[in-house]
């Protein structure tokens, strides 16, 4: 039996690391205050897109690694991953296609009214006056109601364990039976390791009945707006503000629904649910590095992914596993 590895955090980052570690034969255990549908990850629209994370070079590399994994997973219905056209729009003017998007086949949308695919545009369209420019590319979409459960099931099937309602004041509180600690605590790392660079970027969404949009629609400019169709519903968003308030604001929900309905030219739909999550943005960039605890054990930090947790998940997890594998080999005197 290989060494025990403790993973702090039950969101998409912790689960992805857990899957790779457990499937390599490590005795991996996840400890988290919240797990699965209670996590910040469960609130995410979870469209693959490098958003609200730094530094750009590392983020793009991790994102592209993750893209490849998700494309493979999209071939399995049980994963909750599907490929969907993402239409990224601007209200202010023409939009430039990033180099990484060009490498994935992105193309300019010359007329904003073409936002909806031809199959459905007869029943749903967007006024050309809403947006002035945009581009389209095909990306993975993760239905969080399915995908997070898939990751948890895959982790458990590989021999991992998940313990919820666990709160550590410091990483040294993790039982010393675990030779390696992986810190995927998200915003929790602000207190756990006293990281003053972490700041909460508050996101509120409204879940409405399923709408056959034929694509995902996103505009990052204020007011932030996105409409993400999923298997059984549609996510309307959103907000991105510096705040640690996790209470639902009914006025914000009303604004989100009104703006999405205006853009989609539909009547305000029924709101099935409202959710708030705190994106763990780190001003100095994603922290993915090896460190040493006061008791001598090694910790690998993997947090600060901002609004790109799903987008960076597998790329970061692979780097974490490589760092952890090398450290444990050194511990055993194999290198």
mmCIF file of C-alpha atoms in Angstrom:
data_model
loop_
_atom_site.group_PDB
_atom_site.id
_atom_site.type_symbol
_atom_site.label_atom_id
_atom_site.label_comp_id
_atom_site.label_asym_id
_atom_site.label_seq_id
_atom_site.Cartn_x
_atom_site.Cartn_y
_atom_site.Cartn_z
ATOM 1 C CA UNK A 1 0.000 0.000 0.000
ATOM 2 C CA UNK A 2 1.348 3.415 -0.945
ATOM 3 C CA UNK A 3 1.490 6.334 1.467
ATOM 4 C CA UNK A 4 -1.636 8.054 2.725
ATOM 5 C CA UNK A 5 -2.460 11.404 1.161
ATOM 6 C CA UNK A 6 -4.905 13.851 2.759
ATOM 7 C CA UNK A 7 -6.725 16.277 0.467
ATOM 8 C CA UNK A 8 -8.276 19.344 2.068
ATOM 9 C CA UNK A 9 -11.296 20.554 0.094
ATOM 10 C CA UNK A 10 -14.186 18.736 -1.565
ATOM 11 C CA UNK A 11 -14.771 20.921 -4.619
ATOM 12 C CA UNK A 12 -13.719 20.207 -8.187
ATOM 13 C CA UNK A 13 -10.012 20.783 -7.447
ATOM 14 C CA UNK A 14 -9.943 18.425 -4.492
ATOM 15 C CA UNK A 15 -11.971 15.760 -6.288
ATOM 16 C CA UNK A 16 -9.806 15.907 -9.426
ATOM 17 C CA UNK A 17 -6.622 15.544 -7.382
ATOM 18 C CA UNK A 18 -8.251 12.746 -5.413
ATOM 19 C CA UNK A 19 -9.225 10.806 -8.519
ATOM 20 C CA UNK A 20 -5.719 10.907 -9.985
ATOM 21 C CA UNK A 21 -4.065 9.984 -6.674
ATOM 22 C CA UNK A 22 -6.462 7.151 -5.854
ATOM 23 C CA UNK A 23 -6.226 5.725 -9.355
ATOM 24 C CA UNK A 24 -2.430 5.698 -8.985
ATOM 25 C CA UNK A 25 -2.830 3.502 -5.923
ATOM 26 C CA UNK A 26 -2.381 6.067 -3.174
ATOM 27 C CA UNK A 27 -4.509 5.816 -0.028
ATOM 28 C CA UNK A 28 -6.270 9.132 -0.656
ATOM 29 C CA UNK A 29 -8.744 10.760 1.711
ATOM 30 C CA UNK A 30 -10.698 13.974 1.210
ATOM 31 C CA UNK A 31 -11.557 16.087 4.243
ATOM 32 C CA UNK A 32 -13.871 19.043 3.740
ATOM 33 C CA UNK A 33 -16.283 21.312 5.528
ATOM 34 C CA UNK A 34 -18.615 21.068 2.507
ATOM 35 C CA UNK A 35 -18.770 18.397 -0.172
ATOM 36 C CA UNK A 36 -20.451 17.771 -3.519
ATOM 37 C CA UNK A 37 -23.564 19.947 -4.010
ATOM 38 C CA UNK A 38 -22.782 22.098 -0.945
ATOM 39 C CA UNK A 39 -19.484 23.374 -2.360
ATOM 40 C CA UNK A 40 -18.712 26.564 -4.237
ATOM 41 C CA UNK A 41 -18.044 24.340 -7.256
ATOM 42 C CA UNK A 42 -21.715 23.337 -7.296
ATOM 43 C CA UNK A 43 -22.722 26.980 -7.875
ATOM 44 C CA UNK A 44 -20.497 27.391 -10.923
ATOM 45 C CA UNK A 45 -21.882 27.576 -14.429
ATOM 46 C CA UNK A 46 -18.930 25.275 -15.217
ATOM 47 C CA UNK A 47 -18.316 26.171 -18.828
ATOM 48 C CA UNK A 48 -14.689 25.622 -19.818
ATOM 49 C CA UNK A 49 -13.233 29.121 -20.093
ATOM 50 C CA UNK A 50 -10.157 30.697 -18.463
ATOM 51 C CA UNK A 51 -11.880 33.422 -16.431
ATOM 52 C CA UNK A 52 -10.827 35.550 -13.454
ATOM 53 C CA UNK A 53 -7.539 33.754 -12.748
ATOM 54 C CA UNK A 54 -3.845 34.626 -12.986
ATOM 55 C CA UNK A 55 -1.080 34.354 -14.168
ATOM 56 C CA UNK A 56 -2.135 34.101 -17.780
ATOM 57 C CA UNK A 57 0.655 31.862 -19.093
ATOM 58 C CA UNK A 58 0.202 29.175 -16.443
ATOM 59 C CA UNK A 59 -3.575 29.461 -16.537
ATOM 60 C CA UNK A 60 -3.739 28.873 -20.298
ATOM 61 C CA UNK A 61 -1.399 25.873 -20.094
ATOM 62 C CA UNK A 62 -3.434 24.242 -17.314
ATOM 63 C CA UNK A 63 -6.679 25.104 -19.092
ATOM 64 C CA UNK A 64 -5.596 23.488 -22.359
ATOM 65 C CA UNK A 65 -4.497 20.334 -20.506
ATOM 66 C CA UNK A 66 -7.915 20.211 -18.850
ATOM 67 C CA UNK A 67 -9.671 20.792 -22.174
ATOM 68 C CA UNK A 68 -8.181 17.591 -23.592
ATOM 69 C CA UNK A 69 -9.348 15.512 -20.621
ATOM 70 C CA UNK A 70 -12.852 16.968 -20.712
ATOM 71 C CA UNK A 71 -13.196 16.340 -24.449
ATOM 72 C CA UNK A 72 -12.517 12.675 -23.750
ATOM 73 C CA UNK A 73 -15.009 12.622 -20.870
ATOM 74 C CA UNK A 74 -17.696 14.203 -23.059
ATOM 75 C CA UNK A 75 -17.999 10.875 -24.854
ATOM 76 C CA UNK A 76 -19.430 9.291 -21.695
ATOM 77 C CA UNK A 77 -22.991 10.462 -20.846
ATOM 78 C CA UNK A 78 -22.617 9.487 -17.171
ATOM 79 C CA UNK A 79 -19.957 12.174 -16.655
ATOM 80 C CA UNK A 80 -22.248 15.136 -17.237
ATOM 81 C CA UNK A 81 -19.701 16.623 -19.657
ATOM 82 C CA UNK A 82 -20.872 17.698 -23.106
ATOM 83 C CA UNK A 83 -19.445 19.813 -25.907
ATOM 84 C CA UNK A 84 -21.276 23.047 -26.593
ATOM 85 C CA UNK A 85 -20.808 26.169 -28.672
ATOM 86 C CA UNK A 86 -19.889 29.107 -26.452
ATOM 87 C CA UNK A 87 -20.736 32.565 -27.801
ATOM 88 C CA UNK A 88 -18.566 35.175 -26.074
ATOM 89 C CA UNK A 89 -19.906 38.694 -26.603
ATOM 90 C CA UNK A 90 -18.981 42.321 -26.127
ATOM 91 C CA UNK A 91 -21.314 45.284 -25.717
ATOM 92 C CA UNK A 92 -18.569 47.877 -26.178
ATOM 93 C CA UNK A 93 -17.178 47.028 -29.602
ATOM 94 C CA UNK A 94 -15.386 44.427 -31.655
ATOM 95 C CA UNK A 95 -13.895 41.617 -29.643
ATOM 96 C CA UNK A 96 -10.450 40.149 -30.229
ATOM 97 C CA UNK A 97 -10.094 36.372 -30.302
ATOM 98 C CA UNK A 98 -7.343 35.289 -27.860
ATOM 99 C CA UNK A 99 -4.549 33.176 -29.342
ATOM 100 C CA UNK A 100 -5.525 30.169 -27.214
ATOM 101 C CA UNK A 101 -9.101 30.381 -28.543
ATOM 102 C CA UNK A 102 -7.854 30.523 -32.131
ATOM 103 C CA UNK A 103 -5.954 27.304 -31.498
ATOM 104 C CA UNK A 104 -9.298 25.688 -30.620
ATOM 105 C CA UNK A 105 -11.016 26.893 -33.791
ATOM 106 C CA UNK A 106 -12.707 30.068 -32.542
ATOM 107 C CA UNK A 107 -14.337 32.271 -35.152
ATOM 108 C CA UNK A 108 -15.681 35.819 -35.196
ATOM 109 C CA UNK A 109 -19.444 36.315 -35.019
ATOM 110 C CA UNK A 110 -19.933 39.031 -37.572
ATOM 111 C CA UNK A 111 -23.526 39.768 -36.630
ATOM 112 C CA UNK A 112 -24.760 39.522 -33.048
ATOM 113 C CA UNK A 113 -28.140 38.344 -34.244
ATOM 114 C CA UNK A 114 -26.522 35.038 -35.224
ATOM 115 C CA UNK A 115 -26.021 34.118 -31.586
ATOM 116 C CA UNK A 116 -28.528 31.284 -31.758
ATOM 117 C CA UNK A 117 -27.953 28.248 -33.942
ATOM 118 C CA UNK A 118 -30.043 27.998 -37.093
ATOM 119 C CA UNK A 119 -32.044 25.061 -35.769
ATOM 120 C CA UNK A 120 -33.674 27.152 -33.055
ATOM 121 C CA UNK A 121 -33.379 30.728 -34.259
ATOM 122 C CA UNK A 122 -36.941 30.711 -35.593
ATOM 123 C CA UNK A 123 -38.288 30.418 -32.053
ATOM 124 C CA UNK A 124 -35.609 32.360 -30.138
ATOM 125 C CA UNK A 125 -33.328 35.188 -31.191
ATOM 126 C CA UNK A 126 -31.337 38.103 -29.903
ATOM 127 C CA UNK A 127 -31.712 41.652 -31.105
ATOM 128 C CA UNK A 128 -28.617 42.887 -32.989
ATOM 129 C CA UNK A 129 -28.623 45.961 -30.747
ATOM 130 C CA UNK A 130 -27.705 43.978 -27.601
ATOM 131 C CA UNK A 131 -24.122 43.111 -28.548
ATOM 132 C CA UNK A 132 -21.692 44.713 -30.960
ATOM 133 C CA UNK A 133 -19.253 41.843 -31.480
ATOM 134 C CA UNK A 134 -18.272 38.391 -30.405
ATOM 135 C CA UNK A 135 -16.636 35.091 -31.176
ATOM 136 C CA UNK A 136 -17.714 31.462 -30.976
ATOM 137 C CA UNK A 137 -15.862 28.290 -30.071
ATOM 138 C CA UNK A 138 -16.821 24.801 -28.994
ATOM 139 C CA UNK A 139 -15.952 24.028 -25.369
ATOM 140 C CA UNK A 140 -16.770 21.459 -22.681
ATOM 141 C CA UNK A 141 -19.736 22.159 -20.424
ATOM 142 C CA UNK A 142 -19.902 20.396 -17.073
ATOM 143 C CA UNK A 143 -23.345 19.946 -15.566
ATOM 144 C CA UNK A 144 -22.330 20.292 -11.921
ATOM 145 C CA UNK A 145 -25.365 18.331 -10.707
ATOM 146 C CA UNK A 146 -23.936 15.315 -12.569
ATOM 147 C CA UNK A 147 -20.208 15.957 -12.925
ATOM 148 C CA UNK A 148 -19.382 16.438 -9.238
ATOM 149 C CA UNK A 149 -21.224 13.216 -8.397
ATOM 150 C CA UNK A 150 -19.323 11.444 -11.182
ATOM 151 C CA UNK A 151 -15.981 12.608 -9.769
ATOM 152 C CA UNK A 152 -16.954 11.574 -6.230
ATOM 153 C CA UNK A 153 -18.122 8.152 -7.399
ATOM 154 C CA UNK A 154 -14.957 7.621 -9.431
ATOM 155 C CA UNK A 155 -12.820 8.626 -6.444
ATOM 156 C CA UNK A 156 -14.641 6.278 -4.086
ATOM 157 C CA UNK A 157 -14.512 3.429 -6.603
ATOM 158 C CA UNK A 158 -10.718 3.807 -6.700
ATOM 159 C CA UNK A 159 -10.548 3.335 -2.926
ATOM 160 C CA UNK A 160 -10.692 6.933 -1.776
ATOM 161 C CA UNK A 161 -12.694 8.187 1.191
ATOM 162 C CA UNK A 162 -14.632 11.413 1.767
ATOM 163 C CA UNK A 163 -15.244 12.905 5.205
ATOM 164 C CA UNK A 164 -17.473 15.976 5.365
ATOM 165 C CA UNK A 165 -18.146 18.516 8.133
ATOM 166 C CA UNK A 166 -14.426 18.667 8.915
ATOM 167 C CA UNK A 167 -12.771 21.965 9.803
ATOM 168 C CA UNK A 168 -9.026 22.280 10.374
ATOM 169 C CA UNK A 169 -7.615 25.386 12.044
ATOM 170 C CA UNK A 170 -4.188 24.612 10.569
ATOM 171 C CA UNK A 171 -2.802 22.017 8.175
ATOM 172 C CA UNK A 172 -0.752 20.401 10.951
ATOM 173 C CA UNK A 173 -4.072 19.252 12.465
ATOM 174 C CA UNK A 174 -4.302 16.623 9.710
ATOM 175 C CA UNK A 175 -3.546 13.194 11.215
ATOM 176 C CA UNK A 176 0.140 12.324 10.851
ATOM 177 C CA UNK A 177 -0.790 8.988 9.276
ATOM 178 C CA UNK A 178 -0.938 11.048 6.083
ATOM 179 C CA UNK A 179 2.569 11.578 4.751
ATOM 180 C CA UNK A 180 1.436 14.183 2.234
ATOM 181 C CA UNK A 181 -1.187 16.943 2.456
ATOM 182 C CA UNK A 182 -2.830 18.562 -0.587
ATOM 183 C CA UNK A 183 -4.381 21.958 0.109
ATOM 184 C CA UNK A 184 -7.388 22.498 -2.190
ATOM 185 C CA UNK A 185 -9.299 24.585 0.334
ATOM 186 C CA UNK A 186 -10.323 27.382 -2.041
ATOM 187 C CA UNK A 187 -11.412 30.457 -0.085
ATOM 188 C CA UNK A 188 -10.871 28.436 3.077
ATOM 189 C CA UNK A 189 -7.131 28.809 2.538
ATOM 190 C CA UNK A 190 -7.422 32.460 3.539
ATOM 191 C CA UNK A 191 -7.767 31.374 7.178
ATOM 192 C CA UNK A 192 -6.174 27.928 6.935
ATOM 193 C CA UNK A 193 -2.773 29.200 5.766
ATOM 194 C CA UNK A 194 -3.333 32.935 6.431
ATOM 195 C CA UNK A 195 -3.102 33.888 2.765
ATOM 196 C CA UNK A 196 -3.887 37.593 2.557
ATOM 197 C CA UNK A 197 -3.727 37.494 -1.250
ATOM 198 C CA UNK A 198 -6.986 35.547 -1.457
ATOM 199 C CA UNK A 199 -10.101 37.589 -2.026
ATOM 200 C CA UNK A 200 -13.706 36.433 -2.484
ATOM 201 C CA UNK A 201 -15.295 37.270 -5.829
ATOM 202 C CA UNK A 202 -18.969 36.787 -5.123
ATOM 203 C CA UNK A 203 -21.088 35.076 -7.742
ATOM 204 C CA UNK A 204 -24.876 34.787 -7.605
ATOM 205 C CA UNK A 205 -26.921 32.750 -10.086
ATOM 206 C CA UNK A 206 -30.527 31.870 -10.742
ATOM 207 C CA UNK A 207 -31.597 28.405 -11.891
ATOM 208 C CA UNK A 208 -34.537 28.494 -14.305
ATOM 209 C CA UNK A 209 -36.376 25.798 -16.288
ATOM 210 C CA UNK A 210 -34.628 24.247 -19.277
ATOM 211 C CA UNK A 211 -34.316 26.503 -22.333
ATOM 212 C CA UNK A 212 -33.162 25.071 -25.655
ATOM 213 C CA UNK A 213 -30.684 27.797 -26.515
ATOM 214 C CA UNK A 214 -28.466 25.643 -28.685
ATOM 215 C CA UNK A 215 -25.387 27.362 -27.213
ATOM 216 C CA UNK A 216 -24.001 29.039 -24.107
ATOM 217 C CA UNK A 217 -24.093 32.846 -24.094
ATOM 218 C CA UNK A 218 -21.597 34.922 -22.100
ATOM 219 C CA UNK A 219 -20.766 38.622 -21.820
ATOM 220 C CA UNK A 220 -18.058 39.470 -19.268
ATOM 221 C CA UNK A 221 -18.599 43.233 -19.415
ATOM 222 C CA UNK A 222 -20.748 44.935 -16.770
ATOM 223 C CA UNK A 223 -23.383 43.884 -16.172
ATOM 224 C CA UNK A 224 -21.949 40.359 -16.282
ATOM 225 C CA UNK A 225 -24.442 38.158 -18.099
ATOM 226 C CA UNK A 226 -24.507 34.490 -18.973
ATOM 227 C CA UNK A 227 -27.090 31.884 -19.885
ATOM 228 C CA UNK A 228 -25.880 28.288 -19.697
ATOM 229 C CA UNK A 229 -28.267 25.507 -20.761
ATOM 230 C CA UNK A 230 -27.849 22.238 -18.854
ATOM 231 C CA UNK A 231 -29.417 18.788 -19.004
ATOM 232 C CA UNK A 232 -32.441 19.608 -16.856
ATOM 233 C CA UNK A 233 -32.360 23.387 -16.374
ATOM 234 C CA UNK A 234 -30.580 26.604 -17.312
ATOM 235 C CA UNK A 235 -28.185 28.761 -15.275
ATOM 236 C CA UNK A 236 -28.660 32.530 -15.450
ATOM 237 C CA UNK A 237 -25.929 34.783 -14.125
ATOM 238 C CA UNK A 238 -24.397 36.623 -12.750
ATOM 239 C CA UNK A 239 -22.216 38.752 -10.518
ATOM 240 C CA UNK A 240 -18.499 39.153 -9.850
ATOM 241 C CA UNK A 241 -17.996 41.505 -6.944
ATOM 242 C CA UNK A 242 -15.535 41.694 -4.080
ATOM 243 C CA UNK A 243 -17.615 40.410 -1.177
ATOM 244 C CA UNK A 244 -17.743 37.485 1.237
ATOM 245 C CA UNK A 245 -21.513 37.724 1.666
ATOM 246 C CA UNK A 246 -23.043 34.316 0.893
ATOM 247 C CA UNK A 247 -26.608 35.416 1.504
ATOM 248 C CA UNK A 248 -28.924 35.451 -1.498
ATOM 249 C CA UNK A 249 -29.955 38.951 -2.585
ATOM 250 C CA UNK A 250 -33.472 38.842 -4.128
ATOM 251 C CA UNK A 251 -32.851 42.153 -5.900
ATOM 252 C CA UNK A 252 -29.773 40.697 -7.603
ATOM 253 C CA UNK A 253 -31.757 37.648 -8.697
ATOM 254 C CA UNK A 254 -34.385 39.911 -10.224
ATOM 255 C CA UNK A 255 -31.726 41.893 -12.085
ATOM 256 C CA UNK A 256 -30.038 38.726 -13.389
ATOM 257 C CA UNK A 257 -33.301 37.224 -14.640
ATOM 258 C CA UNK A 258 -34.406 40.507 -16.181
ATOM 259 C CA UNK A 259 -31.125 41.020 -18.052
ATOM 260 C CA UNK A 260 -30.952 37.431 -19.336
ATOM 261 C CA UNK A 261 -34.600 37.583 -20.383
ATOM 262 C CA UNK A 262 -33.993 40.889 -22.180
ATOM 263 C CA UNK A 263 -31.026 39.476 -24.068
ATOM 264 C CA UNK A 264 -32.841 36.262 -24.970
ATOM 265 C CA UNK A 265 -36.087 38.107 -25.772
ATOM 266 C CA UNK A 266 -38.190 35.878 -23.538
ATOM 267 C CA UNK A 267 -40.632 36.497 -20.697
ATOM 268 C CA UNK A 268 -39.105 36.275 -17.239
ATOM 269 C CA UNK A 269 -39.044 32.548 -16.392
ATOM 270 C CA UNK A 270 -39.799 30.963 -13.051
ATOM 271 C CA UNK A 271 -36.807 30.866 -10.703
ATOM 272 C CA UNK A 272 -36.295 27.304 -9.489
ATOM 273 C CA UNK A 273 -33.364 28.078 -7.196
ATOM 274 C CA UNK A 274 -30.885 30.795 -6.263
ATOM 275 C CA UNK A 275 -27.265 30.115 -5.353
ATOM 276 C CA UNK A 276 -24.280 32.128 -4.164
ATOM 277 C CA UNK A 277 -20.637 31.094 -4.317
ATOM 278 C CA UNK A 278 -17.333 32.819 -3.593
ATOM 279 C CA UNK A 279 -14.753 32.497 -6.361
ATOM 280 C CA UNK A 280 -11.317 32.106 -4.714
ATOM 281 C CA UNK A 281 -9.355 34.758 -6.620
ATOM 282 C CA UNK A 282 -5.712 35.186 -5.644
ATOM 283 C CA UNK A 283 -4.159 38.540 -6.449
ATOM 284 C CA UNK A 284 -0.677 37.082 -6.904
ATOM 285 C CA UNK A 285 -1.961 34.183 -9.019
ATOM 286 C CA UNK A 286 -2.969 30.574 -8.560
ATOM 287 C CA UNK A 287 -0.901 28.978 -5.830
ATOM 288 C CA UNK A 288 0.370 25.616 -7.026
ATOM 289 C CA UNK A 289 3.569 24.835 -5.192
ATOM 290 C CA UNK A 290 5.294 22.543 -2.750
ATOM 291 C CA UNK A 291 5.740 23.734 0.843
ATOM 292 C CA UNK A 292 6.726 22.227 4.182
ATOM 293 C CA UNK A 293 4.579 22.097 7.307
ATOM 294 C CA UNK A 294 5.960 22.905 10.739
ATOM 295 C CA UNK A 295 5.945 19.187 11.577
ATOM 296 C CA UNK A 296 8.179 18.421 8.604
ATOM 297 C CA UNK A 297 5.550 16.957 6.286
ATOM 298 C CA UNK A 298 5.157 18.197 2.736
ATOM 299 C CA UNK A 299 2.073 20.105 1.614
ATOM 300 C CA UNK A 300 1.218 20.917 -1.980
ATOM 301 C CA UNK A 301 -0.970 23.990 -2.328
ATOM 302 C CA UNK A 302 -3.528 24.087 -5.143
ATOM 303 C CA UNK A 303 -5.904 26.999 -4.728
ATOM 304 C CA UNK A 304 -6.716 30.500 -5.938
ATOM 305 C CA UNK A 305 -8.318 29.442 -9.240
ATOM 306 C CA UNK A 306 -10.813 32.323 -9.240
ATOM 307 C CA UNK A 307 -13.610 31.722 -11.731
ATOM 308 C CA UNK A 308 -11.707 28.951 -13.533
ATOM 309 C CA UNK A 309 -11.753 26.058 -11.087
ATOM 310 C CA UNK A 310 -13.334 23.595 -13.506
ATOM 311 C CA UNK A 311 -11.310 24.968 -16.419
ATOM 312 C CA UNK A 312 -7.986 24.385 -14.642
ATOM 313 C CA UNK A 313 -8.930 21.288 -12.642
ATOM 314 C CA UNK A 314 -7.202 18.444 -14.495
ATOM 315 C CA UNK A 315 -4.156 20.448 -15.566
ATOM 316 C CA UNK A 316 -3.509 21.538 -11.986
ATOM 317 C CA UNK A 317 -4.305 18.076 -10.595
ATOM 318 C CA UNK A 318 -1.705 16.477 -12.859
ATOM 319 C CA UNK A 319 0.930 18.914 -11.659
ATOM 320 C CA UNK A 320 -0.035 18.278 -8.040
ATOM 321 C CA UNK A 321 0.223 14.509 -8.502
ATOM 322 C CA UNK A 322 3.609 14.803 -10.195
ATOM 323 C CA UNK A 323 4.943 16.958 -7.359
ATOM 324 C CA UNK A 324 3.485 14.614 -4.744
ATOM 325 C CA UNK A 325 4.802 11.469 -6.449
ATOM 326 C CA UNK A 326 8.317 12.875 -6.641
ATOM 327 C CA UNK A 327 8.231 13.908 -2.991
ATOM 328 C CA UNK A 328 7.060 10.522 -1.752
ATOM 329 C CA UNK A 329 9.715 8.764 -3.828
ATOM 330 C CA UNK A 330 12.330 10.992 -2.248
ATOM 331 C CA UNK A 331 10.870 10.214 1.180
ATOM 332 C CA UNK A 332 11.324 6.524 0.469
ATOM 333 C CA UNK A 333 14.875 7.089 -0.727
ATOM 334 C CA UNK A 334 14.026 6.073 -4.300
ATOM 335 C CA UNK A 335 15.498 9.219 -5.839
#
